[in-house]
């Protein structure tokens, strides 16, 4: 009994020392920056895939003589493949580690979707697990930034480059990643999960610097992992325990918000919206291509200063207002009231919608997902959350064109209502996660001592 108390006292002392080290030495090493860059290279391909159907729509439909239903199916196959990839992502991340899942990337939209489903889970989790807590939000949000870089390239060049060549562009960063993963360290949290204590310290030493004292952080990670493993057996049913319900509801709810707000449909088929509004597709795509990168930078800059909750609330409110205004403009256009003016206003509102989406709802659900699930349920809960995102995204991306044909204004009124409901959900259920270590945060959410 005395020995056990001494061991716990020593562990607590190391953890306290770790917190003091965070204050005294809040640096970010080259290894963390390089590891994050390698991880998010595939996110660029993700963005290219998301914007591809909009940029190449006219060329593909004309050359291959596709109907709306056929093209909608093609666009939605990315999400369908991603749902399959998401189904496997959690177990692969535990079995293979955080670095290796990206090798599953392959050619073709469904295969690309499978790869996207894998990286959508693994990339934010890996980044969150290697970065210091004071910059965790910014570094994890770089995942969304690189997605927007890929989206920007496709939107900007999609109207002038052949659709076959356009498809190749997104594969190039994967070459960098395939080489780079052999030079970056494994996640210390995963190493703690498989029980290699020395490797945990070695990984942390690479990430924090050779002269950094990593004993406190290593102790905190290993102690928390051990206690969680003793508490449950990491089975699928463990995530339905009462203490984990809130985290599961938060994760699933944020993914439903992200997809049901209509972003997948608007991203995949923005040229269809421009055409319906009477706005130039070429001008709209190019302006949009320039706009998407600086708007994504806002999340990276402010996520660790303002916090996750304020950005999510602003994001949901802005998307709701933007969607409702687009709906109003389409209503006025249908009544032939100021059609030239409403076309410009619709385009501006789409920019507002996407700007608000990028600073919060676009990337922060993945950031929060990577933070709130303890290591013992990260496989099962992460898989369910990612699967929720991609199956819902498939439904939206497939149904969008049919909804838009049914009623342009009605479609955006629905998205506006979803945005309003999102505000209520975020306000009452989503916690602030900035400024806490993953172990502190997960302990507070689950009541683990």
Coordinates of C-alpha atoms in Angstrom, one line a residue, residues 12-242:
X12 CA 2.0 13.2 -9.8
X13 CA 5.2 15.0 -9.1
X14 CA 6.4 14.3 -12.7
X15 CA 3.1 15.5 -14.1
X16 CA 3.3 18.7 -12.1
X17 CA 6.9 19.2 -13.4
X18 CA 5.6 18.6 -16.9
X19 CA 3.0 21.5 -16.5
X20 CA 5.8 23.8 -15.3
X21 CA 7.9 22.8 -18.3
X22 CA 5.1 23.7 -20.6
X23 CA 5.1 27.2 -19.1
X24 CA 8.9 27.6 -19.1
X25 CA 9.6 26.1 -22.5
X26 CA 6.6 26.6 -24.9
X27 CA 8.7 26.1 -28.0
X28 CA 7.7 24.3 -31.2
X29 CA 10.5 22.2 -32.7
X30 CA 11.4 21.7 -36.3
X31 CA 10.4 18.0 -35.9
X32 CA 6.8 19.0 -34.9
X33 CA 6.6 21.3 -37.9
X34 CA 8.0 18.8 -40.3
X35 CA 5.8 16.0 -39.0
X36 CA 2.7 18.1 -39.3
X37 CA 3.6 19.1 -42.9
X38 CA 4.1 15.5 -43.9
X39 CA 0.8 14.5 -42.3
X40 CA -1.2 17.3 -44.1
X41 CA 0.2 16.7 -47.5
X42 CA -2.6 14.2 -48.1
X43 CA -5.0 16.9 -47.0
X44 CA -4.1 18.8 -50.1
X45 CA -5.2 15.8 -52.2
X46 CA -8.4 15.8 -50.1
X47 CA -9.1 19.4 -51.1
X48 CA -8.4 18.7 -54.8
X49 CA -10.8 15.8 -54.7
X50 CA -13.5 17.9 -53.0
X51 CA -13.3 20.7 -55.6
X52 CA -12.8 18.4 -58.6
X53 CA -16.4 17.8 -59.5
X54 CA -17.1 21.6 -59.6
X55 CA -14.0 22.5 -61.6
X56 CA -14.3 19.7 -64.1
X57 CA -18.2 19.5 -64.2
X58 CA -18.8 21.1 -67.6
X59 CA -16.0 19.2 -69.4
X60 CA -16.9 15.8 -68.0
X61 CA -20.6 16.1 -68.6
X62 CA -20.1 17.4 -72.1
X63 CA -17.4 14.9 -73.2
X64 CA -18.9 11.8 -71.5
X65 CA -22.6 12.9 -72.0
X66 CA -23.5 12.3 -68.3
X67 CA -26.9 13.0 -66.9
X68 CA -27.4 14.9 -63.6
X69 CA -28.1 11.6 -61.8
X70 CA -24.9 10.1 -63.2
X71 CA -22.7 13.1 -62.4
X72 CA -24.2 13.3 -58.9
X73 CA -23.4 9.6 -58.4
X74 CA -19.8 10.3 -59.6
X75 CA -19.5 13.2 -57.2
X76 CA -20.9 11.3 -54.2
X77 CA -18.5 8.3 -54.8
X78 CA -15.8 10.2 -53.0
X79 CA -17.9 10.2 -49.8
X80 CA -19.0 6.6 -50.4
X81 CA -15.4 5.5 -50.6
X82 CA -14.5 7.7 -47.6
X83 CA -17.2 6.0 -45.6
X84 CA -15.6 2.6 -46.3
X85 CA -12.2 4.1 -45.4
X86 CA -13.5 5.6 -42.2
X87 CA -15.0 2.2 -41.2
X88 CA -11.4 0.8 -41.3
X89 CA -9.5 3.9 -40.1
X90 CA -9.8 3.5 -36.3
X91 CA -8.5 -0.1 -36.2
X92 CA -5.8 0.6 -38.8
X93 CA -4.6 3.6 -36.7
X94 CA -4.2 1.3 -33.7
X95 CA -2.7 -1.6 -35.5
X96 CA -0.3 0.2 -37.8
X97 CA 0.3 3.4 -35.9
X98 CA -0.6 6.9 -36.9
X99 CA 2.0 7.3 -39.8
X100 CA 1.2 4.5 -42.2
X101 CA -2.5 4.6 -43.2
X102 CA -1.8 7.2 -45.9
X103 CA -0.1 4.5 -48.0
X104 CA -3.6 3.2 -48.9
X105 CA -4.1 6.1 -51.2
X106 CA -4.8 4.9 -54.7
X107 CA -6.2 6.1 -58.1
X108 CA -9.9 6.6 -58.9
X109 CA -12.6 8.4 -57.0
X110 CA -13.8 5.6 -54.8
X111 CA -10.2 4.5 -54.1
X112 CA -9.4 8.2 -53.4
X113 CA -12.4 8.3 -51.1
X114 CA -11.1 5.3 -49.2
X115 CA -7.8 7.2 -48.7
X116 CA -9.7 10.3 -47.7
X117 CA -11.7 8.4 -45.2
X118 CA -8.5 7.1 -43.6
X119 CA -6.6 10.4 -43.5
X120 CA -9.7 12.3 -42.3
X121 CA -9.3 10.4 -39.0
X122 CA -5.6 9.7 -38.8
X123 CA -4.2 13.1 -39.7
X124 CA -5.9 15.3 -37.0
X125 CA -5.4 12.6 -34.4
X126 CA -1.7 12.3 -35.2
X127 CA -1.2 16.1 -35.2
X128 CA -3.1 16.5 -31.9
X129 CA -1.0 13.8 -30.3
X130 CA 2.4 15.2 -31.2
X131 CA 1.9 18.9 -30.7
X132 CA 2.3 21.0 -27.5
X133 CA -1.0 22.0 -26.0
X134 CA -0.6 25.7 -26.5
X135 CA -0.4 25.3 -30.4
X136 CA -2.4 22.1 -30.8
X137 CA -5.5 23.8 -32.3
X138 CA -3.5 25.8 -34.8
X139 CA -1.4 22.8 -36.0
X140 CA -4.5 20.5 -36.2
X141 CA -6.3 23.2 -38.1
X142 CA -3.6 23.2 -40.7
X143 CA -5.3 20.1 -41.9
X144 CA -8.2 22.2 -43.1
X145 CA -5.8 24.9 -44.5
X146 CA -4.1 22.4 -46.8
X147 CA -7.5 21.1 -47.9
X148 CA -8.4 24.6 -48.9
X149 CA -5.1 24.9 -50.7
X150 CA -6.0 21.9 -52.8
X151 CA -9.5 23.2 -53.3
X152 CA -8.1 26.6 -54.4
X153 CA -5.9 25.1 -57.0
X154 CA -8.8 23.1 -58.5
X155 CA -11.2 26.0 -58.5
X156 CA -8.6 28.4 -60.0
X157 CA -7.3 26.1 -62.7
X158 CA -10.4 23.9 -63.2
X159 CA -11.9 26.0 -66.0
X160 CA -8.7 26.1 -68.1
X161 CA -7.0 22.7 -67.5
X162 CA -8.2 19.5 -69.0
X163 CA -10.1 17.4 -66.5
X164 CA -7.7 14.4 -66.9
X165 CA -4.7 16.5 -66.1
X166 CA -6.6 18.1 -63.3
X167 CA -7.0 14.7 -61.7
X168 CA -3.3 14.1 -61.6
X169 CA -2.5 17.3 -59.6
X170 CA -3.9 16.0 -56.4
X171 CA -1.7 13.0 -56.4
X172 CA 1.6 14.9 -56.4
X173 CA 1.7 15.7 -52.6
X174 CA 1.2 12.0 -51.8
X175 CA 4.7 11.3 -53.2
X176 CA 6.1 13.8 -50.6
X177 CA 4.1 12.1 -47.9
X178 CA 5.0 8.6 -49.0
X179 CA 8.7 9.5 -48.6
X180 CA 8.3 11.8 -45.5
X181 CA 6.5 9.3 -43.3
X182 CA 9.7 7.3 -42.9
X183 CA 11.4 10.4 -41.3
X184 CA 8.8 11.4 -38.7
X185 CA 8.3 10.0 -35.2
X186 CA 5.4 7.8 -34.2
X187 CA 2.7 9.3 -31.9
X188 CA 3.8 8.9 -28.2
X189 CA 0.2 8.3 -27.2
X190 CA 0.0 5.3 -29.6
X191 CA 3.3 4.0 -28.3
X192 CA 2.0 4.3 -24.7
X193 CA -1.1 2.3 -25.8
X194 CA 1.1 -0.7 -27.0
X195 CA 3.2 -0.5 -23.8
X196 CA 6.6 0.6 -25.0
X197 CA 7.6 3.2 -22.3
X198 CA 11.1 3.8 -23.6
X199 CA 9.8 4.5 -27.1
X200 CA 7.4 7.0 -25.7
X201 CA 10.3 9.0 -24.2
X202 CA 12.3 8.6 -27.4
X203 CA 9.4 9.9 -29.5
X204 CA 8.8 12.8 -27.2
X205 CA 12.5 13.6 -27.2
X206 CA 12.5 13.9 -31.0
X207 CA 9.3 16.1 -30.9
X208 CA 10.3 18.4 -28.0
X209 CA 14.1 18.7 -28.6
X210 CA 17.2 16.8 -27.5
X211 CA 17.7 19.1 -24.4
X212 CA 14.0 19.1 -23.3
X213 CA 13.0 17.3 -20.1
X214 CA 10.2 15.0 -21.3
X215 CA 9.9 12.9 -18.1
X216 CA 6.8 14.7 -16.9
X217 CA 4.9 14.6 -20.2
X218 CA 5.9 10.9 -20.7
X219 CA 4.7 10.1 -17.2
X220 CA 1.3 11.8 -17.7
X221 CA 0.7 10.1 -21.0
X222 CA 1.6 6.6 -19.6
X223 CA -0.3 7.0 -16.4
X224 CA -3.5 8.2 -18.1
X225 CA -3.2 5.4 -20.7
X226 CA -2.6 2.8 -18.0
X227 CA -5.6 3.9 -15.9
X228 CA -7.9 4.0 -18.9
X229 CA -6.7 0.5 -19.9
X230 CA -7.3 -0.8 -16.4
X231 CA -10.8 0.8 -16.4
X232 CA -12.0 -0.9 -19.5
X233 CA -10.9 -3.4 -22.1
X234 CA -11.1 -1.1 -25.2
X235 CA -14.0 -3.0 -26.7
X236 CA -16.5 -1.6 -29.0
X237 CA -19.2 -1.5 -26.4
X238 CA -17.1 0.5 -23.9
X239 CA -17.8 3.8 -25.7
X240 CA -21.4 3.4 -24.7
X241 CA -20.6 3.6 -21.0
X242 CA -22.3 6.5 -19.3

